[in-house]
């Protein structure tokens, strides 16, 4: 049970963020939902208040790409709930045309959110410790050719998570940091692969994405939410990447030594 725990989920108005919010509420936590979609977030808050009671959820409008908005909303959340125990950097987009926006949201937004959460949670600052979950992707472990910048941001999220987890352990922060790496999930995001305005130069590679979807069949948000909850609850897991596919969830084993082929120079 997560009774008494306070969670923050970015990109919570729909898709995976909505399902993470739901499973956290089902398990007793209070949830601050953050999203740029004000109408969707407000509507979800009304629905969740009816289902779980008032004061369990609060929606905040903020763009994770904006230092000002994210910091401001973070302070508001701490003022309302008193503390934060669980922080999920979930907001993400696919936009290969406007690739700088993709980097700002998918990578800089995750770094920003993680540092805000870490500063608040770490024991050195009087915090109680906690857990940060960064939503990466299977595309953060192996390339998605139709979306190279998206792939780069997700590799970045996995690398950032692993390095920061080691830094947190070495510094005694008491904060666990893990990455969640789903394969294709049934949300509106996967429609991007078919939209020229999202895939830009690589629209011609839609068939490759289609064949990857056959290799990694689309899964439902509820399955990813169960894996998310596992990461929240398992206090032994730190610095992990949890892959979620149609066949189940599995921790990625990163090689200690790189496999290389020597060349003569
Ligand atoms: N759907 C999929 O196949 C997979 C998704 N993911 C990742 O899961 C995360 C969630 O994606 P989905 O739920 O599928 O997408 P979605 O498009 O259904 O939901 C994303 C949510 O993030 C919000 N958002 C977008 N930009 C934002 C910003 N700048 N600030 C705050 N909120 C913002 C949107 O308004 C939306 O509510 C993303 O990081 C995505 O990369 C990872 C692997 C697979
Ligand atoms: C354009 C739509 C993006 C949808 C969001 C998303 O993040 C989806 C990612 C889904 C799958 C990516 C797969 C990439 C796989 C390959 O690089 C493969 O080599 C990985 C091998 C891993 C394995 O065999 O288990």
XYZ file of C-alpha atoms and ligand atoms in Angstrom:
334
model
C 0.000 0.000 0.000
C 1.111 3.550 -0.743
C -1.130 5.291 1.823
C 0.509 8.520 2.973
C 2.768 8.639 -0.082
C 2.667 11.605 -2.438
C 3.411 11.076 -6.125
C 3.958 13.466 -9.030
C 3.356 12.283 -12.600
C 4.177 14.417 -15.651
C 2.219 13.961 -18.872
C -0.623 12.619 -16.738
C -3.643 13.843 -18.720
C -3.794 10.764 -20.965
C -2.025 7.598 -22.083
C 0.618 6.061 -19.845
C 0.692 8.968 -17.376
C -3.042 8.592 -16.790
C -2.655 4.855 -16.132
C 0.276 5.457 -13.714
C -1.897 7.998 -11.874
C -4.724 5.491 -11.704
C -2.648 2.625 -10.283
C -1.026 4.952 -7.716
C -4.493 6.067 -6.563
C -5.741 2.479 -6.433
C -2.815 1.714 -4.130
C -3.590 4.580 -1.755
C -1.205 7.359 -2.853
C -2.097 10.991 -3.462
C -1.151 12.167 -6.942
C -0.222 15.559 -8.366
C -0.807 15.376 -12.127
C 1.146 17.682 -14.387
C 0.484 18.276 -18.088
C 0.356 20.977 -20.786
C -3.145 19.811 -21.664
C -5.196 21.897 -19.238
C -8.649 20.834 -20.449
C -7.724 17.117 -20.418
C -6.046 17.386 -17.014
C -8.967 19.252 -15.416
C -11.472 16.790 -16.836
C -9.445 13.843 -15.523
C -9.194 15.454 -12.099
C -13.002 15.748 -11.867
C -13.353 12.095 -12.885
C -10.704 10.882 -10.399
C -12.138 12.984 -7.575
C -15.479 11.260 -8.120
C -13.844 7.830 -8.176
C -11.281 8.204 -5.361
C -12.613 11.128 -3.308
C -11.608 14.761 -3.053
C -8.054 15.740 -2.128
C -6.483 12.588 -3.615
C -5.541 14.240 -6.930
C -4.684 17.717 -8.077
C -3.981 18.779 -11.649
C -1.310 21.391 -12.444
C -0.733 22.898 -15.878
C 2.970 23.061 -16.714
C 5.312 22.508 -19.625
C 8.254 20.318 -18.577
C 10.373 22.107 -21.179
C 9.981 25.363 -19.236
C 12.310 25.817 -16.243
C 10.049 28.566 -14.901
C 6.766 26.658 -15.172
C 8.172 23.352 -13.880
C 9.896 24.977 -10.880
C 6.834 27.068 -10.038
C 4.462 24.108 -10.156
C 6.906 21.936 -8.192
C 6.877 24.498 -5.356
C 3.064 24.631 -5.467
C 2.884 20.831 -5.185
C 5.247 20.788 -2.185
C 3.210 23.574 -0.530
C -0.050 21.676 -1.004
C 1.045 18.125 -0.176
C 3.938 18.875 2.235
C 6.371 16.415 0.644
C 6.947 14.188 -2.407
C 7.875 10.478 -2.271
C 7.429 9.295 -5.860
C 8.298 11.316 -8.954
C 7.599 10.060 -12.465
C 9.060 11.862 -15.481
C 6.657 10.539 -18.107
C 5.839 13.446 -20.481
C 7.243 12.787 -23.938
C 6.601 13.398 -27.621
C 7.658 12.153 -31.059
C 8.531 15.064 -33.357
C 11.468 14.482 -35.673
C 10.729 17.669 -37.653
C 10.823 19.927 -34.616
C 13.630 17.861 -33.099
C 14.817 20.533 -30.675
C 11.393 20.476 -29.050
C 11.706 16.690 -28.736
C 15.065 17.057 -26.964
C 13.669 19.829 -24.708
C 10.744 17.724 -23.546
C 12.050 14.144 -23.643
C 15.559 14.712 -22.294
C 15.944 18.216 -20.805
C 12.481 17.888 -19.213
C 13.498 14.614 -17.559
C 16.772 16.079 -16.266
C 14.914 19.158 -14.990
C 12.231 17.124 -13.212
C 14.762 14.706 -11.760
C 16.937 17.469 -10.295
C 13.917 19.266 -8.812
C 12.753 15.998 -7.226
C 16.230 14.972 -6.065
C 16.860 18.315 -4.362
C 13.607 17.974 -2.463
C 13.888 14.259 -1.601
C 17.548 13.827 -0.731
C 18.403 13.230 2.892
C 21.183 15.852 2.857
C 18.488 18.531 2.388
C 16.282 17.105 5.142
C 14.233 15.032 2.671
C 12.891 11.547 3.363
C 14.346 9.876 0.269
C 12.076 8.337 -2.336
C 11.934 7.055 -5.874
C 12.212 8.669 -9.289
C 10.986 6.760 -12.343
C 11.994 8.038 -15.773
C 9.919 6.775 -18.671
C 12.309 5.858 -21.479
C 11.379 3.243 -24.107
C 12.586 0.111 -25.840
C 13.856 2.768 -28.248
C 16.227 3.769 -25.410
C 17.858 0.337 -25.637
C 17.817 -0.328 -29.379
C 17.296 2.117 -32.254
C 13.965 3.055 -33.806
C 15.200 4.028 -37.303
C 12.200 6.214 -38.215
C 12.786 8.378 -35.139
C 16.530 8.981 -34.570
C 16.147 12.030 -32.333
C 13.434 10.341 -30.294
C 15.795 7.349 -29.999
C 18.643 9.628 -28.885
C 16.511 11.217 -26.168
C 15.476 7.816 -24.829
C 19.078 6.496 -24.857
C 19.862 9.734 -23.002
C 17.179 9.048 -20.404
C 18.528 5.529 -19.794
C 22.138 6.783 -19.523
C 21.155 9.688 -17.268
C 19.142 7.390 -15.011
C 21.947 4.840 -14.651
C 24.642 7.437 -13.971
C 22.508 9.433 -11.557
C 21.465 6.337 -9.655
C 25.166 5.566 -9.063
C 25.742 9.192 -8.038
C 22.782 9.045 -5.650
C 24.036 5.809 -4.072
C 27.595 7.141 -3.755
C 26.274 10.346 -2.159
C 23.854 8.631 0.229
C 20.816 10.580 -1.032
C 18.376 7.777 -0.198
C 16.670 8.239 -3.561
C 16.276 5.340 -6.013
C 16.262 6.203 -9.712
C 15.040 3.754 -12.345
C 14.017 3.755 -15.998
C 10.914 2.152 -17.470
C 11.310 0.958 -21.064
C 8.041 -0.065 -22.704
C 7.805 -1.382 -26.256
C 4.866 -0.090 -28.351
C 1.899 0.842 -26.136
C -1.647 1.567 -27.273
C -1.778 5.369 -26.784
C -2.163 8.261 -29.195
C 1.658 8.575 -29.389
C 2.088 5.542 -31.637
C -0.029 7.205 -34.346
C 3.014 9.496 -34.822
C 4.831 6.878 -36.884
C 2.315 7.359 -39.696
C 2.237 11.171 -39.614
C 4.572 13.045 -41.923
C 4.540 16.112 -39.672
C 5.976 13.973 -36.863
C 8.443 11.705 -38.668
C 9.705 14.396 -41.072
C 12.565 13.134 -43.259
C 11.937 9.563 -42.199
C 8.311 9.245 -43.177
C 9.457 6.788 -45.853
C 10.551 4.412 -43.077
C 7.025 3.771 -41.766
C 7.240 0.193 -43.059
C 10.260 -0.474 -40.793
C 8.303 0.765 -37.780
C 5.379 -1.375 -38.889
C 7.594 -4.467 -38.977
C 8.993 -3.614 -35.515
C 5.383 -3.451 -34.310
C 4.926 -6.965 -35.622
C 8.054 -8.097 -33.767
C 7.023 -6.207 -30.596
C 3.198 -6.342 -30.575
C 1.372 -3.368 -29.086
C 0.696 -3.706 -25.360
C -1.928 -2.035 -23.164
C -1.278 0.796 -20.694
C -2.474 -1.380 -17.798
C 0.403 -3.831 -18.352
C 2.958 -1.006 -18.234
C 1.269 0.415 -15.123
C 1.771 -2.910 -13.311
C 5.495 -2.827 -14.157
C 5.616 0.816 -13.002
C 4.049 -0.167 -9.672
C 6.609 -2.942 -9.279
C 9.428 -0.382 -9.607
C 7.749 1.885 -7.057
C 7.345 -0.887 -4.495
C 10.555 -2.899 -4.866
C 12.961 -1.043 -2.606
C 15.943 -3.157 -3.739
C 15.867 -1.893 -7.315
C 18.033 1.100 -8.158
C 19.644 2.125 -11.457
C 17.631 -0.446 -13.393
C 15.991 -0.361 -16.801
C 12.775 -2.371 -16.770
C 11.753 -3.496 -20.253
C 8.040 -4.140 -20.780
C 6.966 -6.208 -23.799
C 3.966 -8.318 -24.734
C 5.772 -11.324 -23.247
C 6.162 -9.641 -19.836
C 8.537 -7.370 -17.903
C 12.268 -8.014 -17.572
C 15.246 -6.151 -16.144
C 17.885 -5.314 -18.741
C 21.316 -6.802 -18.010
C 23.870 -4.263 -19.197
C 27.245 -5.813 -20.073
C 30.053 -4.943 -17.641
C 32.600 -5.072 -20.464
C 31.816 -3.879 -23.955
C 32.089 -6.358 -26.794
C 34.496 -4.909 -29.325
C 36.309 -5.859 -32.512
C 39.916 -4.663 -32.750
C 41.194 -2.979 -35.921
C 44.765 -2.449 -37.048
C 45.864 1.221 -37.197
N 3.072 4.804 -26.495
C 4.205 4.118 -26.686
O 4.292 3.238 -27.561
C 5.401 4.388 -25.834
C 5.543 5.532 -25.083
N 6.676 5.735 -24.354
C 6.871 6.946 -23.580
O 5.848 7.056 -22.618
C 5.629 8.421 -22.290
C 4.142 8.718 -22.369
O 3.715 8.523 -23.697
P 2.216 8.170 -24.120
O 1.359 8.060 -22.940
O 2.308 7.054 -25.056
O 1.881 9.466 -24.951
P 0.574 10.376 -25.021
O 0.802 11.287 -26.168
O -0.645 9.551 -24.986
O 0.642 11.208 -23.648
C 1.653 12.122 -23.395
C 1.173 13.176 -22.416
O 2.272 14.068 -22.197
C 1.787 15.401 -22.266
N 2.866 16.301 -22.658
C 3.437 16.405 -23.876
N 4.360 17.366 -23.859
C 4.385 17.867 -22.607
C 5.140 18.896 -21.968
N 6.019 19.622 -22.650
N 4.932 19.131 -20.651
C 4.002 18.425 -19.983
N 3.242 17.468 -20.526
C 3.435 17.187 -21.832
C 0.667 15.344 -23.311
O -0.197 16.466 -23.214
C 0.012 14.015 -22.972
O -0.987 14.166 -21.994
C 6.497 9.222 -23.259
O 7.682 9.618 -22.621
C 6.783 8.221 -24.375
O 7.977 8.527 -25.044
C 7.668 4.814 -24.292
C 7.580 3.671 -25.010
C 6.442 3.362 -25.830
C 7.213 6.383 -33.741
C 6.420 5.759 -32.643
C 7.137 5.835 -31.319
C 6.397 5.113 -30.276
C 6.968 5.205 -28.920
C 8.035 4.260 -28.564
O 8.886 4.623 -27.769
C 8.028 2.929 -29.074
C 9.098 2.129 -29.113
C 8.963 0.788 -29.517
C 9.902 -0.062 -29.936
C 11.231 0.194 -30.355
C 11.963 -0.836 -30.724
C 13.324 -0.855 -31.224
C 13.893 -2.022 -31.362
C 15.160 -2.391 -32.005
O 16.167 -1.455 -31.889
C 15.656 -3.746 -31.502
O 16.896 -3.951 -32.019
C 15.732 -3.875 -30.005
C 16.102 -5.308 -29.631
C 15.635 -5.669 -28.250
C 15.141 -7.086 -28.141
O 15.301 -7.876 -29.064
O 14.570 -7.406 -27.081
